[in-house]
CSV table of C-alpha atoms and ligand atoms in Angstrom, one decimal:
chain,number,residue,atom,x,y,z
N,1,UNK,CA,-1.6,30.7,-5.4
N,2,UNK,CA,-5.2,29.6,-4.7
N,3,UNK,CA,-6.1,27.4,-1.7
N,4,UNK,CA,-6.8,24.7,-4.3
N,5,UNK,CA,-3.2,24.9,-5.8
N,6,UNK,CA,-1.7,24.5,-2.4
N,7,UNK,CA,-4.0,21.7,-1.0
N,8,UNK,CA,-2.5,19.1,0.9
N,9,UNK,CA,-3.2,15.6,-0.4
N,10,UNK,CA,-3.1,12.3,1.3
N,11,UNK,CA,-3.3,9.2,-0.9
N,12,UNK,CA,-3.8,5.8,0.4
N,13,UNK,CA,-3.0,2.9,-2.1
N,14,UNK,CA,-3.8,-0.8,-1.9
N,15,UNK,CA,-3.2,-3.9,-4.0
N,16,UNK,CA,-5.7,-2.7,-6.8
N,17,UNK,CA,-3.2,0.0,-7.9
N,18,UNK,CA,-0.7,-2.9,-8.8
N,19,UNK,CA,-3.1,-5.2,-10.2
N,20,UNK,CA,-2.8,-4.2,-13.8
N,21,UNK,CA,1.1,-4.5,-13.4
N,22,UNK,CA,0.4,-8.1,-12.9
N,23,UNK,CA,0.9,-8.2,-9.1
N,24,UNK,CA,-2.1,-10.3,-7.6
N,25,UNK,CA,-4.5,-8.7,-5.1
N,26,UNK,CA,-5.5,-10.5,-2.0
N,27,UNK,CA,-9.3,-10.4,-1.7
N,28,UNK,CA,-10.6,-10.5,-5.4
N,29,UNK,CA,-11.9,-13.5,-6.9
N,30,UNK,CA,-8.9,-15.6,-7.8
N,31,UNK,CA,-6.7,-13.5,-5.5
N,32,UNK,CA,-4.0,-14.8,-3.3
N,33,UNK,CA,-6.4,-15.7,-0.3
N,34,UNK,CA,-8.4,-18.0,-2.5
N,35,UNK,CA,-5.3,-20.3,-2.7
N,36,UNK,CA,-3.3,-19.7,0.4
N,37,UNK,CA,-4.5,-19.4,4.0
N,38,UNK,CA,-3.6,-16.0,5.4
N,39,UNK,CA,-3.2,-17.7,8.9
N,40,UNK,CA,-0.3,-19.7,7.3
N,41,UNK,CA,1.7,-17.0,5.5
N,42,UNK,CA,0.7,-13.7,7.0
N,43,UNK,CA,0.8,-14.2,10.8
N,44,UNK,CA,3.7,-14.6,13.3
N,45,UNK,CA,2.2,-17.9,14.4
N,46,UNK,CA,2.3,-19.1,10.8
N,47,UNK,CA,6.0,-18.2,10.6
N,48,UNK,CA,6.8,-20.0,13.8
N,49,UNK,CA,5.0,-23.1,12.6
N,50,UNK,CA,6.6,-23.3,9.3
N,51,UNK,CA,9.1,-20.7,8.5
N,52,UNK,CA,10.3,-22.4,5.2
N,53,UNK,CA,6.9,-22.4,3.8
N,54,UNK,CA,6.5,-18.6,4.6
N,55,UNK,CA,10.0,-17.9,3.2
N,56,UNK,CA,9.0,-19.6,0.0
N,57,UNK,CA,5.7,-17.6,-0.3
N,58,UNK,CA,7.5,-14.1,0.0
N,59,UNK,CA,10.6,-15.3,-2.0
N,60,UNK,CA,8.3,-16.0,-4.9
N,61,UNK,CA,6.6,-12.5,-4.6
N,62,UNK,CA,10.0,-10.9,-4.1
N,63,UNK,CA,11.3,-12.6,-7.4
N,64,UNK,CA,8.0,-11.8,-9.1
N,65,UNK,CA,8.9,-8.0,-8.8
N,66,UNK,CA,11.6,-8.4,-11.4
N,67,UNK,CA,9.0,-9.3,-14.0
N,68,UNK,CA,6.5,-6.4,-13.4
N,69,UNK,CA,6.4,-2.7,-14.1
N,70,UNK,CA,4.6,0.4,-12.8
N,71,UNK,CA,1.5,1.1,-14.6
N,72,UNK,CA,-0.2,4.5,-15.7
N,73,UNK,CA,-1.6,4.8,-12.2
N,74,UNK,CA,1.8,4.6,-10.3
N,75,UNK,CA,3.2,7.1,-12.9
N,76,UNK,CA,0.4,9.5,-12.5
N,77,UNK,CA,0.9,9.7,-8.8
N,78,UNK,CA,4.6,10.3,-9.3
N,79,UNK,CA,3.8,13.1,-11.7
N,80,UNK,CA,1.3,14.4,-9.1
N,81,UNK,CA,4.0,14.5,-6.4
N,82,UNK,CA,6.4,16.3,-8.9
N,83,UNK,CA,3.8,19.0,-10.2
N,84,UNK,CA,1.4,19.6,-7.5
N,85,UNK,CA,2.4,22.8,-5.6
N,86,UNK,CA,1.0,21.5,-2.3
N,87,UNK,CA,2.1,18.5,-0.2
N,88,UNK,CA,1.4,15.0,-1.5
N,89,UNK,CA,1.7,12.1,0.9
N,90,UNK,CA,1.6,8.6,-0.5
N,91,UNK,CA,0.7,5.9,2.1
N,92,UNK,CA,0.6,2.4,0.6
N,93,UNK,CA,-0.4,-0.9,1.9
N,94,UNK,CA,1.4,-2.7,-0.8
N,95,UNK,CA,4.7,-4.4,-0.1
N,96,UNK,CA,5.9,-4.1,-3.8
N,97,UNK,CA,8.2,-1.2,-4.9
N,98,UNK,CA,6.1,0.0,-7.9
N,99,UNK,CA,5.5,3.4,-6.5
N,100,UNK,CA,9.2,4.0,-6.2
N,101,UNK,CA,10.0,2.6,-9.5
N,102,UNK,CA,7.5,5.0,-11.0
N,103,UNK,CA,9.4,8.0,-9.4
N,104,UNK,CA,7.6,8.6,-6.3
N,105,UNK,CA,9.4,9.9,-3.3
N,106,UNK,CA,9.1,9.3,0.4
N,107,UNK,CA,6.5,6.6,0.0
N,108,UNK,CA,5.3,5.5,3.5
N,109,UNK,CA,4.9,1.6,3.6
N,110,UNK,CA,2.6,1.0,6.4
N,111,UNK,CA,2.7,-2.9,5.8
N,112,UNK,CA,6.5,-3.1,5.0
N,113,UNK,CA,8.4,-4.0,2.0
N,114,UNK,CA,9.3,-7.2,0.2
N,115,UNK,CA,12.6,-5.6,-0.6
N,116,UNK,CA,13.7,-5.4,2.9
N,117,UNK,CA,14.5,-8.1,5.6
N,118,UNK,CA,13.7,-7.6,9.3
N,119,UNK,CA,15.8,-9.4,12.0
N,120,UNK,CA,13.8,-10.7,14.9
N,121,UNK,CA,16.8,-10.7,17.1
N,122,UNK,CA,18.0,-7.1,16.9
N,123,UNK,CA,15.2,-5.5,15.0
N,124,UNK,CA,17.6,-4.3,12.0
N,125,UNK,CA,15.6,-3.6,8.7
N,126,UNK,CA,17.9,-3.6,5.8
N,127,UNK,CA,17.4,-3.7,2.0
N,128,UNK,CA,17.4,-7.4,0.8
N,129,UNK,CA,17.3,-8.9,-2.6
N,130,UNK,CA,17.2,-12.7,-3.5
N,131,UNK,CA,15.8,-15.5,-1.3
N,132,UNK,CA,15.4,-15.6,2.5
N,133,UNK,CA,15.9,-19.1,4.2
N,134,UNK,CA,15.8,-20.4,7.7
N,135,UNK,CA,19.5,-20.2,7.7
N,136,UNK,CA,19.7,-16.5,6.7
N,137,UNK,CA,22.1,-14.5,8.8
N,138,UNK,CA,21.3,-10.9,9.9
N,139,UNK,CA,23.7,-8.4,8.3
N,140,UNK,CA,23.7,-6.3,11.5
N,141,UNK,CA,24.1,-8.8,14.5
N,142,UNK,CA,25.1,-12.0,12.6
N,143,UNK,CA,22.2,-14.1,14.3
N,144,UNK,CA,20.9,-16.7,12.1
N,145,UNK,CA,17.3,-18.2,11.9
N,146,UNK,CA,15.6,-14.9,12.9
N,147,UNK,CA,15.6,-13.1,9.7
N,148,UNK,CA,12.2,-12.6,8.1
N,149,UNK,CA,10.6,-10.6,5.3
N,150,UNK,CA,10.0,-6.9,6.5
N,151,UNK,CA,6.2,-7.3,6.0
N,152,UNK,CA,3.6,-6.5,8.7
N,153,UNK,CA,1.5,-9.6,9.4
N,154,UNK,CA,-2.0,-9.6,10.9
N,155,UNK,CA,-1.7,-9.1,14.6
N,156,UNK,CA,1.2,-6.9,14.3
N,157,UNK,CA,1.2,-3.1,14.5
N,158,UNK,CA,1.5,-1.4,11.1
N,159,UNK,CA,4.5,1.0,10.6
N,160,UNK,CA,4.7,4.8,10.8
N,161,UNK,CA,1.2,5.3,12.4
N,162,UNK,CA,2.2,8.4,14.1
N,163,UNK,CA,3.3,10.2,11.0
N,164,UNK,CA,0.3,8.7,9.1
N,165,UNK,CA,-2.2,10.2,11.6
N,166,UNK,CA,-0.5,13.5,11.4
N,167,UNK,CA,-0.4,13.8,7.7
N,168,UNK,CA,-4.0,12.5,7.4
N,169,UNK,CA,-5.5,15.1,9.8
N,170,UNK,CA,-3.4,17.9,8.1
N,171,UNK,CA,-4.8,17.0,4.6
N,172,UNK,CA,-7.4,18.9,2.6
N,173,UNK,CA,-8.2,15.8,0.5
N,174,UNK,CA,-8.1,12.1,1.2
N,175,UNK,CA,-7.8,9.9,-1.8
N,176,UNK,CA,-8.2,6.1,-1.5
N,177,UNK,CA,-7.0,4.0,-4.5
N,178,UNK,CA,-7.4,0.3,-5.2
N,179,UNK,CA,-8.2,-0.9,-1.7
N,180,UNK,CA,-11.0,-3.1,-0.5
N,181,UNK,CA,-11.4,-1.3,2.7
N,182,UNK,CA,-11.3,-4.6,4.7
N,183,UNK,CA,-8.0,-4.3,6.6
N,184,UNK,CA,-7.7,-2.0,9.6
N,185,UNK,CA,-6.3,0.5,10.6
N,186,UNK,CA,-6.2,1.6,6.8
N,187,UNK,CA,-9.9,1.0,6.4
N,188,UNK,CA,-10.7,3.4,9.2
N,189,UNK,CA,-8.9,6.3,7.6
N,190,UNK,CA,-12.0,7.5,5.5
N,191,UNK,CA,-14.0,7.6,8.7
N,192,UNK,CA,-11.4,9.6,10.4
N,193,UNK,CA,-10.9,12.1,7.5
N,194,UNK,CA,-14.5,12.5,7.2
N,195,UNK,CA,-15.0,13.3,11.0
N,196,UNK,CA,-12.2,16.0,10.5
N,197,UNK,CA,-14.1,17.6,7.7
N,198,UNK,CA,-11.6,16.5,5.0
N,199,UNK,CA,-13.0,15.8,1.5
N,200,UNK,CA,-12.9,12.0,0.5
N,201,UNK,CA,-12.8,10.4,-2.7
N,202,UNK,CA,-12.5,6.6,-3.7
N,203,UNK,CA,-11.1,5.3,-6.9
N,204,UNK,CA,-11.5,1.6,-7.2
N,205,UNK,CA,-12.6,-1.2,-9.6
N,206,UNK,CA,-15.8,-1.8,-7.4
N,207,UNK,CA,-17.3,-0.2,-4.4
N,208,UNK,CA,-15.2,-0.8,-1.5
N,209,UNK,CA,-16.4,-1.9,1.9
N,210,UNK,CA,-16.5,1.8,3.1
N,211,UNK,CA,-17.6,3.1,-0.2
N,212,UNK,CA,-20.8,5.0,1.3
N,213,UNK,CA,-18.5,7.0,3.7
N,214,UNK,CA,-16.8,8.7,0.6
N,215,UNK,CA,-18.0,12.1,-0.5
N,216,UNK,CA,-17.3,10.8,-4.1
N,217,UNK,CA,-16.6,7.5,-5.5
N,218,UNK,CA,-15.5,6.4,-9.0
N,219,UNK,CA,-15.3,2.8,-10.1
N,220,UNK,CA,-13.2,1.5,-12.9
N,221,UNK,CA,-9.6,0.5,-13.6
N,222,UNK,CA,-6.9,2.3,-11.7
N,223,UNK,CA,-4.9,2.8,-15.0
N,224,UNK,CA,-7.9,4.9,-16.3
N,225,UNK,CA,-9.2,6.6,-13.2
N,226,UNK,CA,-6.0,7.7,-11.7
N,227,UNK,CA,-4.3,9.5,-14.7
N,228,UNK,CA,-7.6,11.2,-15.5
N,229,UNK,CA,-7.9,12.5,-11.9
N,230,UNK,CA,-4.4,13.7,-11.8
N,231,UNK,CA,-4.7,15.5,-15.1
N,232,UNK,CA,-7.9,17.2,-13.9
N,233,UNK,CA,-6.4,18.1,-10.5
N,234,UNK,CA,-3.3,19.6,-12.1
N,235,UNK,CA,-5.4,21.6,-14.6
N,236,UNK,CA,-7.3,22.9,-11.5
N,237,UNK,CA,-10.5,21.4,-12.9
N,238,UNK,CA,-11.2,19.9,-9.6
Z,1,LIG,P1,-7.4,-6.2,-1.6
Z,1,LIG,O1,-6.8,-7.4,-2.4
Z,1,LIG,O2,-8.1,-6.6,-0.2
Z,1,LIG,O3,-8.3,-5.2,-2.4
Z,1,LIG,C1,-7.9,-4.9,-3.7
Z,1,LIG,C2,-9.0,-3.9,-4.3
Z,1,LIG,O4,-8.5,-3.4,-5.4
Z,1,LIG,C3,-10.3,-4.5,-4.3
Z,1,LIG,O5,-11.4,-3.7,-3.9
Z,1,LIG,C4,-10.4,-4.5,-5.9
Z,1,LIG,O6,-11.8,-4.3,-6.4
Z,1,LIG,C5,-9.5,-3.4,-6.5
Z,1,LIG,N1,-8.9,-3.6,-7.7
Z,1,LIG,C6,-8.5,-4.7,-8.3
Z,1,LIG,N2,-8.2,-4.5,-9.5
Z,1,LIG,C7,-8.1,-3.1,-9.8
Z,1,LIG,C8,-7.8,-2.2,-10.7
Z,1,LIG,N3,-7.4,-2.7,-11.9
Z,1,LIG,N4,-8.0,-0.9,-10.6
Z,1,LIG,C9,-8.6,-0.4,-9.3
Z,1,LIG,N5,-8.9,-1.2,-8.4
Z,1,LIG,C10,-8.7,-2.5,-8.5
Z,1,LIG,O7,-6.2,-5.4,-1.2
Z,1,LIG,P2,-5.7,-4.2,-0.1
Z,1,LIG,O8,-7.1,-3.4,0.2
Z,1,LIG,O9,-4.5,-3.5,-0.5
Z,1,LIG,O10,-5.6,-5.3,1.1
Z,1,LIG,C11,-4.9,-4.8,2.0
Z,1,LIG,C12,-3.8,-5.9,2.1
Z,1,LIG,O11,-3.3,-6.6,1.0
Z,1,LIG,C13,-2.6,-5.3,2.6
Z,1,LIG,O12,-2.3,-6.0,3.8
Z,1,LIG,C14,-1.6,-5.4,1.6
Z,1,LIG,O13,-0.3,-5.3,2.2
Z,1,LIG,C15,-1.8,-6.6,1.0
Z,1,LIG,N6,-1.4,-6.8,-0.5
Z,1,LIG,C16,-0.4,-6.1,-1.1
Z,1,LIG,C17,0.0,-6.4,-2.5
Z,1,LIG,C18,1.1,-5.6,-3.1
Z,1,LIG,O14,2.1,-5.3,-2.6
Z,1,LIG,N7,0.9,-5.4,-4.4
Z,1,LIG,C19,-0.8,-7.4,-3.2
Z,1,LIG,C20,-1.8,-8.1,-2.4
Z,1,LIG,C21,-2.2,-7.7,-1.1
Z,2,LIG,ZN1,20.0,-8.9,13.6
């Protein structure tokens, strides 16, 4: 096996990979933040102020998952995980479950998951379907009034940072897909990878905020760029 065959890949995905499935992005023109204030629905303070409104916002997103499907970009990454001989780590900022539904394994959700609920009283994180309400009761400790979507809000610490750092620094290639590069700490991964001498590639609709830090950047639709990239990588053509 050549070095390239066994290369360890670290893939960061953002809202752009799910855009063509019909899941709205945040920062694009017409994206969620053009209609909703992030302070209201994506901060602990917003939840304390108006939990019903925050539940309604995430309930709508959770319900929306039933109407969307993985697109060729998610499917290509699942194929890469299956067929690439080296390690393939997928870290996503997305709270949807489209990587899993495409067949990916062990996806690291650094910003949490819509399909889980978190109890503010005991810290339990459990799979959850349906609608959350102020009166929702924790399945583990039976406390009511403290159950929230298991989503990392602004001002909170993203999940799994230790394992993410470890995998990032062990990688031979850092690939960033469909992310604006505006939200830290994920936005800082490219600089870290670069400082560690890891090759860095961006696949995004438009140049991200950190685009100049990448060794290579390709701009276009994820459903075109990602399958083509995966095909070339598996053929050994890159
Ligand atoms: P973002 O909205 O800030 O940026 C999305 C990026 O994707 C943009 O740079 C845009 O140009 C690009 N893009 C849009 N359509 C694309 C396409 N078809 N192909 C390729 N690229 C495309 O999203 P982000 O960088 O992930 O922002 C981070 C925050 O947004 C995170 O906190 C994340 O949790 C949250 N978020 C998640 C979802 C989801 O779960 N699907 C949706 C919206 C936002
Ligand atoms: Zn609990």
